[in-house]
mmCIF file of C-alpha atoms and ligand atoms in Angstrom:
data_model
loop_
_atom_site.group_PDB
_atom_site.id
_atom_site.type_symbol
_atom_site.label_atom_id
_atom_site.label_comp_id
_atom_site.label_asym_id
_atom_site.label_seq_id
_atom_site.Cartn_x
_atom_site.Cartn_y
_atom_site.Cartn_z
ATOM 1 C CA LYS X 1 105.365 73.330 87.722
ATOM 2 C CA GLY X 2 104.786 76.639 89.364
ATOM 3 C CA THR X 3 107.599 77.136 91.275
ATOM 4 C CA HIS X 4 110.979 78.980 91.097
ATOM 5 C CA LEU X 5 113.966 80.633 92.582
ATOM 6 C CA GLN X 6 113.794 84.250 92.846
ATOM 7 C CA HIS X 7 116.492 86.618 94.070
ATOM 8 C CA PHE X 8 115.270 88.623 97.463
ATOM 9 C CA ARG X 9 117.190 91.250 99.104
ATOM 10 C CA VAL X 10 116.070 92.270 102.550
ATOM 11 C CA TRP X 11 116.625 94.956 105.299
ATOM 12 C CA ARG X 12 118.415 93.143 108.233
ATOM 13 C CA GLY X 13 120.030 95.517 111.397
ATOM 14 C CA ASP X 14 118.493 97.480 114.394
ATOM 15 C CA ASP X 15 118.278 101.520 115.071
ATOM 16 C CA THR X 16 122.118 101.408 115.328
ATOM 17 C CA LYS X 17 123.366 99.676 112.050
ATOM 18 C CA GLY X 18 121.635 97.388 109.158
ATOM 19 C CA GLU X 19 122.236 96.421 105.603
ATOM 20 C CA LEU X 20 120.830 94.658 102.679
ATOM 21 C CA VAL X 21 120.723 91.279 102.551
ATOM 22 C CA ASP X 22 120.553 88.188 99.671
ATOM 23 C CA TYR X 23 118.566 85.357 99.321
ATOM 24 C CA PRO X 24 117.808 83.487 96.907
ATOM 25 C CA VAL X 25 114.386 81.680 98.028
ATOM 26 C CA GLU X 26 111.536 79.253 96.485
ATOM 27 C CA VAL X 27 108.378 80.949 95.468
ATOM 28 C CA ASN X 28 105.288 78.643 94.587
ATOM 29 C CA GLU X 29 102.253 79.786 92.549
ATOM 30 C CA GLY X 30 99.664 81.756 94.103
ATOM 31 C CA GLU X 31 102.028 82.809 96.998
ATOM 32 C CA VAL X 32 102.585 85.686 98.334
ATOM 33 C CA VAL X 33 105.709 88.376 99.483
ATOM 34 C CA LEU X 34 104.039 87.429 103.302
ATOM 35 C CA ASP X 35 104.735 84.078 102.430
ATOM 36 C CA ILE X 36 108.240 83.995 100.929
ATOM 37 C CA ILE X 37 109.821 86.072 104.524
ATOM 38 C CA HIS X 38 108.113 83.227 106.235
ATOM 39 C CA ARG X 39 110.077 80.923 104.451
ATOM 40 C CA LEU X 40 112.879 82.916 104.895
ATOM 41 C CA GLN X 41 112.758 82.862 108.501
ATOM 42 C CA ALA X 42 111.579 78.734 108.234
ATOM 43 C CA THR X 43 115.414 78.359 106.298
ATOM 44 C CA GLU X 44 117.953 80.717 105.540
ATOM 45 C CA ALA X 45 117.094 83.550 108.651
ATOM 46 C CA ASN X 46 115.502 82.009 111.863
ATOM 47 C CA ASP X 47 116.058 85.367 113.205
ATOM 48 C CA LEU X 48 114.373 87.213 110.783
ATOM 49 C CA ALA X 49 111.971 90.076 112.325
ATOM 50 C CA VAL X 50 108.673 91.107 110.568
ATOM 51 C CA ARG X 51 105.360 92.054 112.340
ATOM 52 C CA TRP X 52 101.732 90.238 111.076
ATOM 53 C CA ASN X 53 98.909 89.352 112.049
ATOM 54 C CA CYS X 54 95.430 88.365 109.522
ATOM 55 C CA LYS X 55 97.482 87.555 106.426
ATOM 56 C CA ALA X 56 94.661 88.669 104.663
ATOM 57 C CA GLY X 57 94.870 92.846 104.185
ATOM 58 C CA LYS X 58 92.389 93.705 107.368
ATOM 59 C CA CYS X 59 95.223 93.882 110.451
ATOM 60 C CA GLY X 60 97.156 96.515 108.929
ATOM 61 C CA SER X 61 100.499 94.983 110.601
ATOM 62 C CA CYS X 62 103.084 93.894 107.840
ATOM 63 C CA SER X 63 103.317 97.245 106.010
ATOM 64 C CA ALA X 64 106.413 97.847 104.734
ATOM 65 C CA GLU X 65 108.140 99.024 101.508
ATOM 66 C CA ILE X 66 108.520 96.193 98.441
ATOM 67 C CA ASN X 67 111.137 97.673 95.671
ATOM 68 C CA GLY X 68 110.476 101.162 97.526
ATOM 69 C CA ARG X 69 106.990 101.107 97.469
ATOM 70 C CA PRO X 70 104.762 101.286 100.297
ATOM 71 C CA ARG X 71 102.830 97.904 100.427
ATOM 72 C CA LEU X 72 100.947 95.024 102.551
ATOM 73 C CA LEU X 73 103.562 92.670 102.107
ATOM 74 C CA CYS X 74 100.199 89.936 102.447
ATOM 75 C CA MET X 75 98.064 91.687 99.570
ATOM 76 C CA THR X 76 101.566 91.977 97.630
ATOM 77 C CA ARG X 77 101.329 89.323 95.228
ATOM 78 C CA MET X 78 104.720 87.719 93.787
ATOM 79 C CA ASN X 79 102.834 87.006 89.826
ATOM 80 C CA THR X 80 102.710 91.192 89.922
ATOM 81 C CA PHE X 81 107.437 90.455 89.516
ATOM 82 C CA ALA X 82 109.107 89.345 86.788
ATOM 83 C CA VAL X 83 110.957 85.679 87.963
ATOM 84 C CA ASP X 84 114.386 87.008 87.387
ATOM 85 C CA GLU X 85 113.707 90.346 89.121
ATOM 86 C CA VAL X 86 115.122 91.462 92.324
ATOM 87 C CA VAL X 87 112.107 92.069 95.050
ATOM 88 C CA THR X 88 113.820 94.114 97.742
ATOM 89 C CA VAL X 89 112.055 94.769 100.965
ATOM 90 C CA THR X 90 113.028 97.089 103.577
ATOM 91 C CA PRO X 91 111.122 98.251 106.494
ATOM 92 C CA LEU X 92 108.591 101.698 106.333
ATOM 93 C CA ARG X 93 110.930 104.883 105.825
ATOM 94 C CA THR X 94 109.431 107.715 108.356
ATOM 95 C CA PHE X 95 109.561 105.352 111.165
ATOM 96 C CA PRO X 96 112.490 104.285 113.336
ATOM 97 C CA VAL X 97 113.528 101.111 113.062
ATOM 98 C CA ILE X 98 113.492 98.366 115.755
ATOM 99 C CA ARG X 99 115.040 95.224 114.072
ATOM 100 C CA ASP X 100 114.451 94.166 110.594
ATOM 101 C CA LEU X 101 110.937 95.061 108.816
ATOM 102 C CA VAL X 102 109.817 95.689 111.852
ATOM 103 C CA THR X 103 109.489 99.655 112.839
ATOM 104 C CA ASP X 104 108.505 101.782 115.783
ATOM 105 C CA VAL X 105 104.995 103.080 114.898
ATOM 106 C CA SER X 106 104.593 105.313 118.242
ATOM 107 C CA PHE X 107 104.214 108.317 116.014
ATOM 108 C CA ASN X 108 100.690 107.406 115.012
ATOM 109 C CA TYR X 109 99.906 106.643 118.738
ATOM 110 C CA THR X 110 100.715 109.734 119.905
ATOM 111 C CA LYS X 111 99.042 111.764 116.785
ATOM 112 C CA ALA X 112 95.701 110.164 117.277
ATOM 113 C CA ARG X 113 96.068 110.817 120.967
ATOM 114 C CA GLU X 114 96.194 114.433 119.778
ATOM 115 C CA ILE X 115 92.990 114.542 118.315
ATOM 116 C CA PRO X 116 90.050 115.241 120.834
ATOM 117 C CA SER X 117 87.392 112.537 120.910
ATOM 118 C CA PHE X 118 83.713 112.827 119.748
ATOM 119 C CA THR X 119 81.785 115.458 121.738
ATOM 120 C CA PRO X 120 78.331 114.881 121.456
ATOM 121 C CA PRO X 121 75.821 117.666 122.369
ATOM 122 C CA GLU X 122 75.638 118.721 125.952
ATOM 123 C CA GLY X 123 72.549 117.507 127.705
ATOM 124 C CA LEU X 124 72.129 114.392 124.700
ATOM 125 C CA GLU X 125 72.390 111.136 126.473
ATOM 126 C CA PRO X 126 73.972 107.992 124.558
ATOM 127 C CA GLY X 127 70.398 106.646 123.081
ATOM 128 C CA GLU X 128 69.303 109.947 121.850
ATOM 129 C CA TYR X 129 71.053 109.905 119.304
ATOM 130 C CA ARG X 130 69.490 110.962 115.934
ATOM 131 C CA MET X 131 70.966 111.132 112.708
ATOM 132 C CA GLN X 132 70.302 110.892 109.424
ATOM 133 C CA GLN X 133 71.262 107.957 106.903
ATOM 134 C CA ILE X 134 73.131 110.522 104.278
ATOM 135 C CA ASP X 135 75.699 111.943 107.632
ATOM 136 C CA VAL X 136 76.310 108.088 108.499
ATOM 137 C CA GLU X 137 77.200 107.644 104.641
ATOM 138 C CA ARG X 138 79.642 110.307 104.557
ATOM 139 C CA SER X 139 82.094 109.426 107.437
ATOM 140 C CA GLN X 140 81.626 105.779 106.586
ATOM 141 C CA GLU X 141 84.417 105.624 104.131
ATOM 142 C CA PHE X 142 87.377 106.655 106.697
ATOM 143 C CA ARG X 143 86.128 104.414 109.197
ATOM 144 C CA LYS X 144 87.519 101.317 106.588
ATOM 145 C CA CYS X 145 90.765 101.952 107.698
ATOM 146 C CA ILE X 146 92.735 99.494 109.094
ATOM 147 C CA GLU X 147 95.567 101.473 110.527
ATOM 148 C CA CYS X 148 98.495 100.006 108.320
ATOM 149 C CA TYR X 149 99.953 103.480 108.231
ATOM 150 C CA LEU X 150 101.408 103.472 105.004
ATOM 151 C CA CYS X 151 99.503 106.841 104.155
ATOM 152 C CA GLN X 152 101.499 107.892 106.971
ATOM 153 C CA ASN X 153 104.905 106.841 105.850
ATOM 154 C CA THR X 154 104.723 107.769 102.392
ATOM 155 C CA CYS X 155 103.554 111.550 103.111
ATOM 156 C CA HIS X 156 106.302 113.171 101.777
ATOM 157 C CA VAL X 157 105.872 115.942 104.680
ATOM 158 C CA VAL X 158 107.177 113.953 107.379
ATOM 159 C CA ARG X 159 109.190 111.374 105.450
ATOM 160 C CA ASP X 160 112.092 113.158 104.664
ATOM 161 C CA HIS X 161 111.716 115.534 107.198
ATOM 162 C CA GLU X 162 112.096 114.766 110.752
ATOM 163 C CA GLU X 163 111.027 118.408 112.354
ATOM 164 C CA ASN X 164 108.027 118.243 110.604
ATOM 165 C CA LYS X 165 106.569 115.391 112.784
ATOM 166 C CA GLU X 166 106.137 117.873 115.763
ATOM 167 C CA ALA X 167 103.320 119.869 114.017
ATOM 168 C CA PHE X 168 101.978 117.056 110.868
ATOM 169 C CA ALA X 169 99.662 114.898 112.297
ATOM 170 C CA GLY X 170 99.417 112.718 108.269
ATOM 171 C CA PRO X 171 96.787 112.274 106.515
ATOM 172 C CA ARG X 172 95.385 109.415 108.394
ATOM 173 C CA TYR X 173 94.407 111.319 111.771
ATOM 174 C CA LEU X 174 93.483 115.076 110.048
ATOM 175 C CA MET X 175 91.276 112.208 108.127
ATOM 176 C CA ARG X 176 90.111 111.432 111.455
ATOM 177 C CA VAL X 177 89.330 115.321 112.291
ATOM 178 C CA ALA X 178 87.542 115.511 108.848
ATOM 179 C CA GLU X 179 85.338 111.849 110.073
ATOM 180 C CA LEU X 180 84.532 114.204 113.722
ATOM 181 C CA ASP X 181 84.090 117.563 111.589
ATOM 182 C CA MET X 182 81.550 115.525 109.393
ATOM 183 C CA HIS X 183 79.941 114.197 112.695
ATOM 184 C CA PRO X 184 76.502 116.456 112.848
ATOM 185 C CA LEU X 185 75.932 115.479 116.694
ATOM 186 C CA ASP X 186 80.207 116.587 117.618
ATOM 187 C CA ALA X 187 79.741 120.185 119.543
ATOM 188 C CA HIS X 188 83.553 120.276 120.222
ATOM 189 C CA GLY X 189 83.795 122.912 117.972
ATOM 190 C CA ASN X 190 85.593 124.230 114.424
ATOM 191 C CA ARG X 191 87.273 120.954 113.988
ATOM 192 C CA ALA X 192 88.723 122.245 110.531
ATOM 193 C CA ALA X 193 90.072 125.124 111.992
ATOM 194 C CA GLU X 194 91.818 123.321 114.801
ATOM 195 C CA ALA X 195 92.950 121.163 111.762
ATOM 196 C CA GLN X 196 94.778 123.893 110.752
ATOM 197 C CA GLU X 197 95.991 125.568 113.252
ATOM 198 C CA GLU X 198 96.793 122.508 115.320
ATOM 199 C CA HIS X 199 96.974 119.333 113.115
ATOM 200 C CA GLY X 200 99.272 120.581 110.664
ATOM 201 C CA LEU X 201 96.309 120.894 107.774
ATOM 202 C CA GLY X 202 98.669 123.571 106.222
ATOM 203 C CA PHE X 203 101.766 121.274 105.669
ATOM 204 C CA CYS X 204 99.179 118.647 103.341
ATOM 205 C CA ASN X 205 99.357 120.694 99.309
ATOM 206 C CA ILE X 206 97.657 117.526 98.024
ATOM 207 C CA THR X 207 100.207 115.718 96.208
ATOM 208 C CA LYS X 208 97.642 112.824 96.923
ATOM 209 C CA CYS X 209 100.625 110.147 97.187
ATOM 210 C CA CYS X 210 98.789 109.322 100.385
ATOM 211 C CA THR X 211 95.518 108.362 98.471
ATOM 212 C CA GLU X 212 97.620 106.129 96.137
ATOM 213 C CA VAL X 213 98.833 103.911 99.015
ATOM 214 C CA CYS X 214 95.920 103.191 100.785
ATOM 215 C CA PRO X 215 94.882 99.523 100.919
ATOM 216 C CA GLU X 216 91.660 100.239 101.414
ATOM 217 C CA HIS X 217 91.516 103.160 98.116
ATOM 218 C CA ILE X 218 90.128 105.437 100.932
ATOM 219 C CA LYS X 219 89.862 109.103 99.087
ATOM 220 C CA ILE X 220 91.960 110.417 101.655
ATOM 221 C CA THR X 221 92.784 113.574 99.601
ATOM 222 C CA ASP X 222 89.237 114.586 97.848
ATOM 223 C CA ASN X 223 87.098 113.297 100.442
ATOM 224 C CA ALA X 224 88.653 113.837 103.744
ATOM 225 C CA LEU X 225 91.799 116.718 103.067
ATOM 226 C CA ILE X 226 90.384 119.271 100.505
ATOM 227 C CA PRO X 227 87.146 119.160 101.566
ATOM 228 C CA MET X 228 88.263 120.268 105.229
ATOM 229 C CA LYS X 229 90.774 122.628 104.142
ATOM 230 C CA GLU X 230 88.031 124.710 101.762
ATOM 231 C CA ARG X 231 86.125 124.780 104.885
ATOM 232 C CA ALA X 232 89.211 125.622 107.343
ATOM 233 C CA VAL X 233 89.798 128.938 104.907
ATOM 234 C CA ASP X 234 85.554 130.058 104.431
ATOM 235 C CA ARG X 235 85.340 129.672 108.444
ATOM 236 C CA LYS X 236 88.500 131.468 108.809
ATOM 237 C CA TYR X 237 87.298 134.758 107.242
ATOM 238 C CA ASP X 238 83.594 134.360 107.666
ATOM 239 C CA PRO X 239 82.441 132.299 111.412
ATOM 240 C CA LEU X 240 78.599 132.732 110.105
ATOM 241 C CA VAL X 241 79.751 130.401 107.504
ATOM 242 C CA TRP X 242 80.529 127.932 109.842
ATOM 243 C CA LEU X 243 78.062 127.761 112.539
ATOM 244 C CA GLY X 244 75.565 128.225 109.321
ATOM 245 C CA ASP X 245 77.085 124.921 108.014
ATOM 246 C CA LYS X 246 76.200 123.448 112.032
ATOM 247 C CA ILE X 247 72.673 124.408 112.345
ATOM 248 C CA PHE X 248 71.695 123.493 108.852
ATOM 249 C CA ARG X 249 73.069 120.289 108.836
ATOM 250 C CA ARG X 250 71.691 119.013 112.541
HETATM 251 FE FE1 SF4 S 1 96.297 102.361 106.051
HETATM 252 FE FE2 SF4 S 1 94.546 103.894 104.098
HETATM 253 FE FE3 SF4 S 1 94.323 103.639 106.965
HETATM 254 FE FE4 SF4 S 1 96.032 105.158 105.706
HETATM 255 S S1 SF4 S 1 94.157 106.060 105.443
HETATM 256 S S2 SF4 S 1 96.410 104.123 108.356
HETATM 257 S S3 SF4 S 1 96.478 104.000 104.064
HETATM 258 S S4 SF4 S 1 94.153 102.111 105.486
HETATM 259 FE FE1 F3S S 2 100.826 113.994 102.864
HETATM 260 FE FE2 F3S S 2 98.300 113.322 101.124
HETATM 261 FE FE3 F3S S 2 98.672 116.089 101.374
HETATM 262 S S1 F3S S 2 100.666 112.981 100.440
HETATM 263 S S2 F3S S 2 100.956 116.003 101.214
HETATM 264 S S3 F3S S 2 98.269 114.177 103.195
HETATM 265 S S4 F3S S 2 97.783 114.693 100.225
HETATM 266 FE FE1 FES S 3 97.226 91.759 108.769
HETATM 267 FE FE2 FES S 3 98.979 91.672 106.538
HETATM 268 S S1 FES S 3 99.347 90.569 107.942
HETATM 269 S S2 FES S 3 97.403 93.254 107.114
#
């Protein structure tokens, strides 16, 4: 009772070639897709490469695509599939494959480094920072990010357009700019305009696919990207609006 055979189809290969391989595999009650991948490693596919760590949806390592949908392997329960359904597991499509389900996600590290870090006002030392609770809360949501890169993988701006990768930071890192932009003590300068001009905010046409796949349910588009687009436009035509904002919020 509670055990059945499921038809799994897993992408096997490296950066030069690969193919989908079929495996019949045992599934028990309460299991998630990562359990099945581990069972394959223990049985029919000892050398199957997969990246994982916490098995609790918190480390962001086990991102892959299941039946073409970007998901965390450890948070996708087997009972969401019909018993006779073929479950296809493939690597993230937007990043280069290293082997099997493991991709090279260094695009994201590059984008992270391109964003200037928090810049406190001159003369203010750590320990002297004072913020209102409402300002802390405003960006709290964004800090739930587990850096799974599912949003980065899903956004159509880069998913099928390698050529846009240079200019576009992706939803996760545009959200990081938004977080700093909302920080009342950040004195770096006009972050919204910078997002527009240097990190490719203008590529985003608010399709919200990033928000849909976020396992932390962060409202990336509504709470980070759209407000930043509005500020980028306002400020472009009226620098005093931005200056006013910044002073008023302090
Ligand atoms: Fe993952 Fe959500 Fe963070 Fe994007 S914003 S990397 S989908 S947790
Ligand atoms: Fe891409 Fe999200 Fe914008 S999917 S287009 S960054 S709303
Ligand atoms: Fe950590 Fe899935 S293994 S999020």
